[in-house]
């Protein structure tokens, strides 16, 4: 916000620019203290801050939250050649203004595959990104909710940016730590179905199942535990005779599982209960192609 920008400041949509109200008398507003006499806000403040982040801190992701007037084209003309000269890959989000490279839905996500990259951002707190002393431990997103969100987003060509909200002392609240450790435990044994994968263009999901793939593997991630010792996929997926199926994190019992295709397209995988017992939160089945 800057009152010198004219009507509305730099506000937009549901976020109009305005002065802060007095905490004790809402009918009054606080004086604006961000004005720097003799300086142009866009060129001398905004653009220079972006240059500082790019050159002094060698940022690789320019994650703006501008949403208004900007000089991003001018900045990009400097930043991209600078990064290329150092052999670095860099990227800007859509909030920087011009030249967006990925979209940024907030506290929501796309319900279908997006051909362009995107990134959902939200806090593990249900109400905000920062630490909220009024939030009860049980109100934080559970490890299962965080993990299922990650899996769903990745299957649709997205990234997941989650804020953990440290306290004023920089500490992460223990219930948040516990949840993230549980997510990390799952990623340690099943992360290959998340990291470095691509979306499955015929469709990201089928009921509680999500799909990801690499050049040599195909992943079926079930958000619920398979019942009666069987994983059933009622749609066409890329699997041929000689391919191997395993449950990641399922130990020896989860390796080289028996599978068959019924009715021409329904994949059925037999999974020992002791293999399923070794995994929690989500069950990632990896198909290794017989190349």
One Martini backbone bead per residue (centre of mass of N, CA, C, O) as a GRO file, in nm:
protein
  291
    1UNK     BB    1   0.097   0.036   0.021
    2UNK     BB    2   0.028   0.371  -0.132
    3UNK     BB    3  -0.102   0.690  -0.133
    4UNK     BB    4   0.053   0.792  -0.402
    5UNK     BB    5  -0.115   0.597  -0.612
    6UNK     BB    6  -0.396   0.665  -0.531
    7UNK     BB    7  -0.668   0.507  -0.569
    8UNK     BB    8  -0.619   0.244  -0.330
    9UNK     BB    9  -0.335   0.228  -0.391
   10UNK     BB   10  -0.225  -0.119  -0.425
   11UNK     BB   11  -0.482  -0.243  -0.439
   12UNK     BB   12  -0.698  -0.548  -0.469
   13UNK     BB   13  -0.994  -0.649  -0.468
   14UNK     BB   14  -1.003  -0.799  -0.147
   15UNK     BB   15  -0.722  -0.599  -0.119
   16UNK     BB   16  -0.731  -0.310  -0.011
   17UNK     BB   17  -0.591  -0.017   0.013
   18UNK     BB   18  -0.485   0.087   0.353
   19UNK     BB   19  -0.494   0.214   0.645
   20UNK     BB   20  -0.438   0.180   0.964
   21UNK     BB   21  -0.607   0.122   1.245
   22UNK     BB   22  -0.686   0.205   1.541
   23UNK     BB   23  -0.683  -0.005   1.817
   24UNK     BB   24  -0.891   0.196   2.000
   25UNK     BB   25  -0.997   0.363   1.727
   26UNK     BB   26  -1.153   0.276   1.434
   27UNK     BB   27  -1.214   0.576   1.322
   28UNK     BB   28  -0.907   0.571   1.308
   29UNK     BB   29  -0.592   0.645   1.154
   30UNK     BB   30  -0.282   0.583   1.070
   31UNK     BB   31  -0.002   0.705   0.982
   32UNK     BB   32   0.208   0.718   0.718
   33UNK     BB   33   0.557   0.558   0.727
   34UNK     BB   34   0.666   0.469   0.415
   35UNK     BB   35   0.775   0.734   0.324
   36UNK     BB   36   1.019   0.841   0.073
   37UNK     BB   37   1.163   1.108   0.002
   38UNK     BB   38   1.235   1.131  -0.347
   39UNK     BB   39   1.098   0.849  -0.411
   40UNK     BB   40   1.037   0.571  -0.611
   41UNK     BB   41   0.873   0.298  -0.539
   42UNK     BB   42   0.929   0.104  -0.776
   43UNK     BB   43   1.234   0.171  -0.840
   44UNK     BB   44   1.362   0.226  -0.536
   45UNK     BB   45   1.222  -0.027  -0.396
   46UNK     BB   46   1.109  -0.279  -0.539
   47UNK     BB   47   1.337  -0.328  -0.749
   48UNK     BB   48   1.576  -0.322  -0.544
   49UNK     BB   49   1.483  -0.564  -0.377
   50UNK     BB   50   1.499  -0.770  -0.609
   51UNK     BB   51   1.799  -0.728  -0.669
   52UNK     BB   52   1.904  -0.813  -0.393
   53UNK     BB   53   1.796  -1.102  -0.396
   54UNK     BB   54   1.943  -1.188  -0.661
   55UNK     BB   55   2.249  -1.096  -0.596
   56UNK     BB   56   2.311  -1.121  -0.281
   57UNK     BB   57   2.124  -1.408  -0.244
   58UNK     BB   58   2.071  -1.589  -0.492
   59UNK     BB   59   1.795  -1.634  -0.591
   60UNK     BB   60   1.566  -1.888  -0.738
   61UNK     BB   61   1.297  -1.773  -0.600
   62UNK     BB   62   1.046  -1.543  -0.699
   63UNK     BB   63   0.820  -1.470  -0.432
   64UNK     BB   64   0.565  -1.286  -0.481
   65UNK     BB   65   0.321  -1.015  -0.333
   66UNK     BB   66   0.200  -0.782  -0.512
   67UNK     BB   67  -0.057  -0.736  -0.718
   68UNK     BB   68   0.065  -0.491  -0.902
   69UNK     BB   69   0.257  -0.265  -0.968
   70UNK     BB   70   0.549  -0.303  -1.192
   71UNK     BB   71   0.911  -0.407  -1.298
   72UNK     BB   72   0.957  -0.705  -1.408
   73UNK     BB   73   1.071  -0.684  -1.694
   74UNK     BB   74   1.328  -0.539  -1.610
   75UNK     BB   75   1.426  -0.751  -1.411
   76UNK     BB   76   1.434  -1.002  -1.600
   77UNK     BB   77   1.649  -0.886  -1.801
   78UNK     BB   78   1.868  -0.928  -1.568
   79UNK     BB   79   1.831  -1.205  -1.415
   80UNK     BB   80   1.850  -1.433  -1.626
   81UNK     BB   81   2.140  -1.376  -1.731
   82UNK     BB   82   2.275  -1.389  -1.455
   83UNK     BB   83   2.199  -1.686  -1.387
   84UNK     BB   84   2.316  -1.816  -1.645
   85UNK     BB   85   2.617  -1.727  -1.587
   86UNK     BB   86   2.596  -1.938  -1.319
   87UNK     BB   87   2.418  -2.199  -1.380
   88UNK     BB   88   2.119  -2.111  -1.306
   89UNK     BB   89   1.794  -2.176  -1.197
   90UNK     BB   90   1.497  -1.977  -1.240
   91UNK     BB   91   1.193  -1.829  -1.077
   92UNK     BB   92   0.853  -1.702  -1.120
   93UNK     BB   93   0.570  -1.586  -1.011
   94UNK     BB   94   0.248  -1.445  -1.068
   95UNK     BB   95   0.292  -1.198  -0.848
   96UNK     BB   96   0.509  -1.025  -1.012
   97UNK     BB   97   0.337  -1.028  -1.290
   98UNK     BB   98   0.511  -1.055  -1.528
   99UNK     BB   99   0.615  -1.358  -1.637
  100UNK     BB  100   0.476  -1.616  -1.551
  101UNK     BB  101   0.556  -1.967  -1.421
  102UNK     BB  102   0.353  -1.983  -1.166
  103UNK     BB  103   0.094  -2.066  -0.975
  104UNK     BB  104  -0.092  -1.936  -0.651
  105UNK     BB  105  -0.276  -2.090  -0.466
  106UNK     BB  106  -0.473  -2.018  -0.159
  107UNK     BB  107  -0.607  -2.241   0.041
  108UNK     BB  108  -0.596  -2.410  -0.230
  109UNK     BB  109  -0.689  -2.621  -0.523
  110UNK     BB  110  -0.674  -2.803  -0.787
  111UNK     BB  111  -0.893  -3.060  -0.941
  112UNK     BB  112  -0.685  -3.068  -1.182
  113UNK     BB  113  -0.487  -3.084  -1.429
  114UNK     BB  114  -0.196  -2.886  -1.501
  115UNK     BB  115   0.020  -2.793  -1.754
  116UNK     BB  116   0.103  -2.586  -1.559
  117UNK     BB  117   0.262  -2.471  -1.309
  118UNK     BB  118   0.207  -2.510  -0.946
  119UNK     BB  119   0.132  -2.357  -0.604
  120UNK     BB  120   0.046  -2.435  -0.295
  121UNK     BB  121  -0.053  -2.226  -0.016
  122UNK     BB  122  -0.014  -2.295   0.341
  123UNK     BB  123  -0.098  -2.362   0.660
  124UNK     BB  124  -0.107  -2.574   0.932
  125UNK     BB  125  -0.282  -2.371   1.007
  126UNK     BB  126  -0.625  -2.308   0.952
  127UNK     BB  127  -0.584  -1.965   0.946
  128UNK     BB  128  -0.258  -1.944   0.919
  129UNK     BB  129   0.092  -1.907   0.881
  130UNK     BB  130   0.131  -1.834   1.159
  131UNK     BB  131   0.152  -1.813   1.482
  132UNK     BB  132  -0.125  -1.932   1.699
  133UNK     BB  133  -0.218  -1.922   2.029
  134UNK     BB  134  -0.534  -2.011   1.977
  135UNK     BB  135  -0.439  -2.277   1.871
  136UNK     BB  136  -0.499  -2.595   1.894
  137UNK     BB  137  -0.334  -2.884   1.857
  138UNK     BB  138  -0.588  -3.039   1.717
  139UNK     BB  139  -0.618  -2.809   1.475
  140UNK     BB  140  -0.407  -2.906   1.324
  141UNK     BB  141  -0.290  -3.046   1.073
  142UNK     BB  142  -0.254  -3.347   0.986
  143UNK     BB  143  -0.046  -3.571   0.853
  144UNK     BB  144  -0.255  -3.681   0.655
  145UNK     BB  145  -0.345  -3.414   0.532
  146UNK     BB  146  -0.070  -3.324   0.428
  147UNK     BB  147  -0.004  -3.574   0.256
  148UNK     BB  148  -0.258  -3.578   0.076
  149UNK     BB  149  -0.208  -3.302  -0.043
  150UNK     BB  150   0.061  -3.361  -0.174
  151UNK     BB  151  -0.026  -3.595  -0.357
  152UNK     BB  152  -0.252  -3.447  -0.511
  153UNK     BB  153  -0.082  -3.215  -0.623
  154UNK     BB  154   0.138  -3.377  -0.775
  155UNK     BB  155  -0.069  -3.531  -0.965
  156UNK     BB  156  -0.134  -3.212  -1.084
  157UNK     BB  157   0.148  -3.047  -1.118
  158UNK     BB  158   0.235  -2.968  -0.820
  159UNK     BB  159   0.306  -2.776  -0.536
  160UNK     BB  160   0.401  -2.761  -0.175
  161UNK     BB  161   0.341  -2.484   0.049
  162UNK     BB  162   0.425  -2.487   0.399
  163UNK     BB  163   0.344  -2.331   0.698
  164UNK     BB  164   0.474  -2.348   1.048
  165UNK     BB  165   0.484  -2.117   1.250
  166UNK     BB  166   0.677  -1.961   1.431
  167UNK     BB  167   0.775  -1.822   1.690
  168UNK     BB  168   0.928  -1.543   1.817
  169UNK     BB  169   1.188  -1.749   1.883
  170UNK     BB  170   1.182  -1.981   1.640
  171UNK     BB  171   0.987  -2.196   1.723
  172UNK     BB  172   0.848  -2.514   1.687
  173UNK     BB  173   0.571  -2.654   1.749
  174UNK     BB  174   0.544  -2.973   1.851
  175UNK     BB  175   0.290  -3.068   1.689
  176UNK     BB  176   0.425  -2.990   1.420
  177UNK     BB  177   0.671  -3.168   1.434
  178UNK     BB  178   0.524  -3.440   1.451
  179UNK     BB  179   0.382  -3.421   1.176
  180UNK     BB  180   0.639  -3.387   0.995
  181UNK     BB  181   0.776  -3.653   1.079
  182UNK     BB  182   0.555  -3.836   0.964
  183UNK     BB  183   0.588  -3.743   0.674
  184UNK     BB  184   0.893  -3.810   0.653
  185UNK     BB  185   0.868  -4.113   0.698
  186UNK     BB  186   0.712  -4.167   0.436
  187UNK     BB  187   0.916  -4.035   0.235
  188UNK     BB  188   1.153  -4.227   0.290
  189UNK     BB  189   0.991  -4.487   0.149
  190UNK     BB  190   0.790  -4.309  -0.084
  191UNK     BB  191   0.923  -4.057  -0.242
  192UNK     BB  192   0.951  -4.175  -0.542
  193UNK     BB  193   0.630  -4.095  -0.587
  194UNK     BB  194   0.713  -3.771  -0.583
  195UNK     BB  195   0.993  -3.725  -0.658
  196UNK     BB  196   1.046  -3.657  -0.992
  197UNK     BB  197   0.762  -3.646  -1.102
  198UNK     BB  198   0.478  -3.704  -1.309
  199UNK     BB  199   0.203  -3.675  -1.469
  200UNK     BB  200  -0.099  -3.844  -1.568
  201UNK     BB  201  -0.267  -3.745  -1.843
  202UNK     BB  202  -0.540  -3.925  -1.830
  203UNK     BB  203  -0.516  -3.908  -1.500
  204UNK     BB  204  -0.480  -3.849  -1.146
  205UNK     BB  205  -0.756  -4.014  -1.071
  206UNK     BB  206  -0.928  -4.286  -0.866
  207UNK     BB  207  -1.068  -4.200  -0.626
  208UNK     BB  208  -0.825  -4.289  -0.378
  209UNK     BB  209  -0.640  -4.254  -0.627
  210UNK     BB  210  -0.298  -4.183  -0.728
  211UNK     BB  211  -0.088  -4.054  -1.000
  212UNK     BB  212   0.248  -4.135  -1.104
  213UNK     BB  213   0.564  -4.065  -1.296
  214UNK     BB  214   0.819  -4.203  -1.494
  215UNK     BB  215   1.018  -4.345  -1.732
  216UNK     BB  216   1.022  -4.643  -1.542
  217UNK     BB  217   0.757  -4.562  -1.373
  218UNK     BB  218   0.458  -4.643  -1.174
  219UNK     BB  219   0.214  -4.482  -0.956
  220UNK     BB  220   0.009  -4.601  -0.679
  221UNK     BB  221  -0.184  -4.402  -0.455
  222UNK     BB  222  -0.332  -4.480  -0.152
  223UNK     BB  223  -0.548  -4.312   0.083
  224UNK     BB  224  -0.628  -4.607   0.146
  225UNK     BB  225  -0.663  -4.906   0.272
  226UNK     BB  226  -0.653  -5.196   0.152
  227UNK     BB  227  -0.880  -5.453   0.102
  228UNK     BB  228  -0.845  -5.789   0.134
  229UNK     BB  229  -0.549  -5.783   0.008
  230UNK     BB  230  -0.633  -5.551  -0.221
  231UNK     BB  231  -0.559  -5.390  -0.522
  232UNK     BB  232  -0.790  -5.178  -0.704
  233UNK     BB  233  -0.797  -5.087  -1.060
  234UNK     BB  234  -1.065  -4.932  -1.259
  235UNK     BB  235  -0.830  -4.872  -1.485
  236UNK     BB  236  -0.621  -4.770  -1.713
  237UNK     BB  237  -0.278  -4.882  -1.711
  238UNK     BB  238   0.074  -4.906  -1.731
  239UNK     BB  239   0.084  -5.260  -1.791
  240UNK     BB  240   0.300  -5.549  -1.826
  241UNK     BB  241   0.439  -5.820  -1.890
  242UNK     BB  242   0.709  -5.824  -1.640
  243UNK     BB  243   0.619  -5.640  -1.445
  244UNK     BB  244   0.671  -5.480  -1.129
  245UNK     BB  245   0.526  -5.499  -0.795
  246UNK     BB  246   0.532  -5.263  -0.515
  247UNK     BB  247   0.547  -5.184  -0.167
  248UNK     BB  248   0.632  -4.915  -0.016
  249UNK     BB  249   0.749  -5.008   0.306
  250UNK     BB  250   0.674  -5.341   0.312
  251UNK     BB  251   0.908  -5.493   0.264
  252UNK     BB  252   0.945  -5.812   0.166
  253UNK     BB  253   0.628  -5.851   0.142
  254UNK     BB  254   0.621  -5.596  -0.083
  255UNK     BB  255   0.757  -5.768  -0.297
  256UNK     BB  256   0.675  -5.892  -0.584
  257UNK     BB  257   0.377  -5.882  -0.662
  258UNK     BB  258   0.083  -6.009  -0.736
  259UNK     BB  259  -0.076  -5.989  -1.067
  260UNK     BB  260  -0.376  -5.872  -1.250
  261UNK     BB  261  -0.608  -5.873  -1.529
  262UNK     BB  262  -0.945  -5.778  -1.533
  263UNK     BB  263  -1.170  -5.729  -1.780
  264UNK     BB  264  -0.916  -5.582  -1.947
  265UNK     BB  265  -0.856  -5.333  -1.694
  266UNK     BB  266  -0.841  -5.461  -1.407
  267UNK     BB  267  -0.635  -5.413  -1.142
  268UNK     BB  268  -0.481  -5.677  -0.938
  269UNK     BB  269  -0.334  -5.673  -0.608
  270UNK     BB  270  -0.153  -5.870  -0.398
  271UNK     BB  271  -0.155  -5.805  -0.031
  272UNK     BB  272  -0.006  -5.840   0.246
  273UNK     BB  273  -0.085  -5.749   0.561
  274UNK     BB  274   0.213  -5.714   0.668
  275UNK     BB  275   0.272  -5.491   0.462
  276UNK     BB  276   0.046  -5.289   0.534
  277UNK     BB  277   0.133  -5.255   0.842
  278UNK     BB  278   0.408  -5.087   0.771
  279UNK     BB  279   0.197  -4.874   0.681
  280UNK     BB  280   0.102  -4.523   0.669
  281UNK     BB  281  -0.157  -4.294   0.540
  282UNK     BB  282  -0.014  -4.434   0.273
  283UNK     BB  283  -0.011  -4.636  -0.044
  284UNK     BB  284   0.275  -4.719  -0.242
  285UNK     BB  285   0.275  -4.829  -0.578
  286UNK     BB  286   0.527  -4.986  -0.780
  287UNK     BB  287   0.598  -4.981  -1.125
  288UNK     BB  288   0.825  -5.182  -1.305
  289UNK     BB  289   0.964  -5.180  -1.598
  290UNK     BB  290   1.033  -5.409  -1.865
  291UNK     BB  291   1.320  -5.300  -2.051
   0.00000   0.00000   0.00000
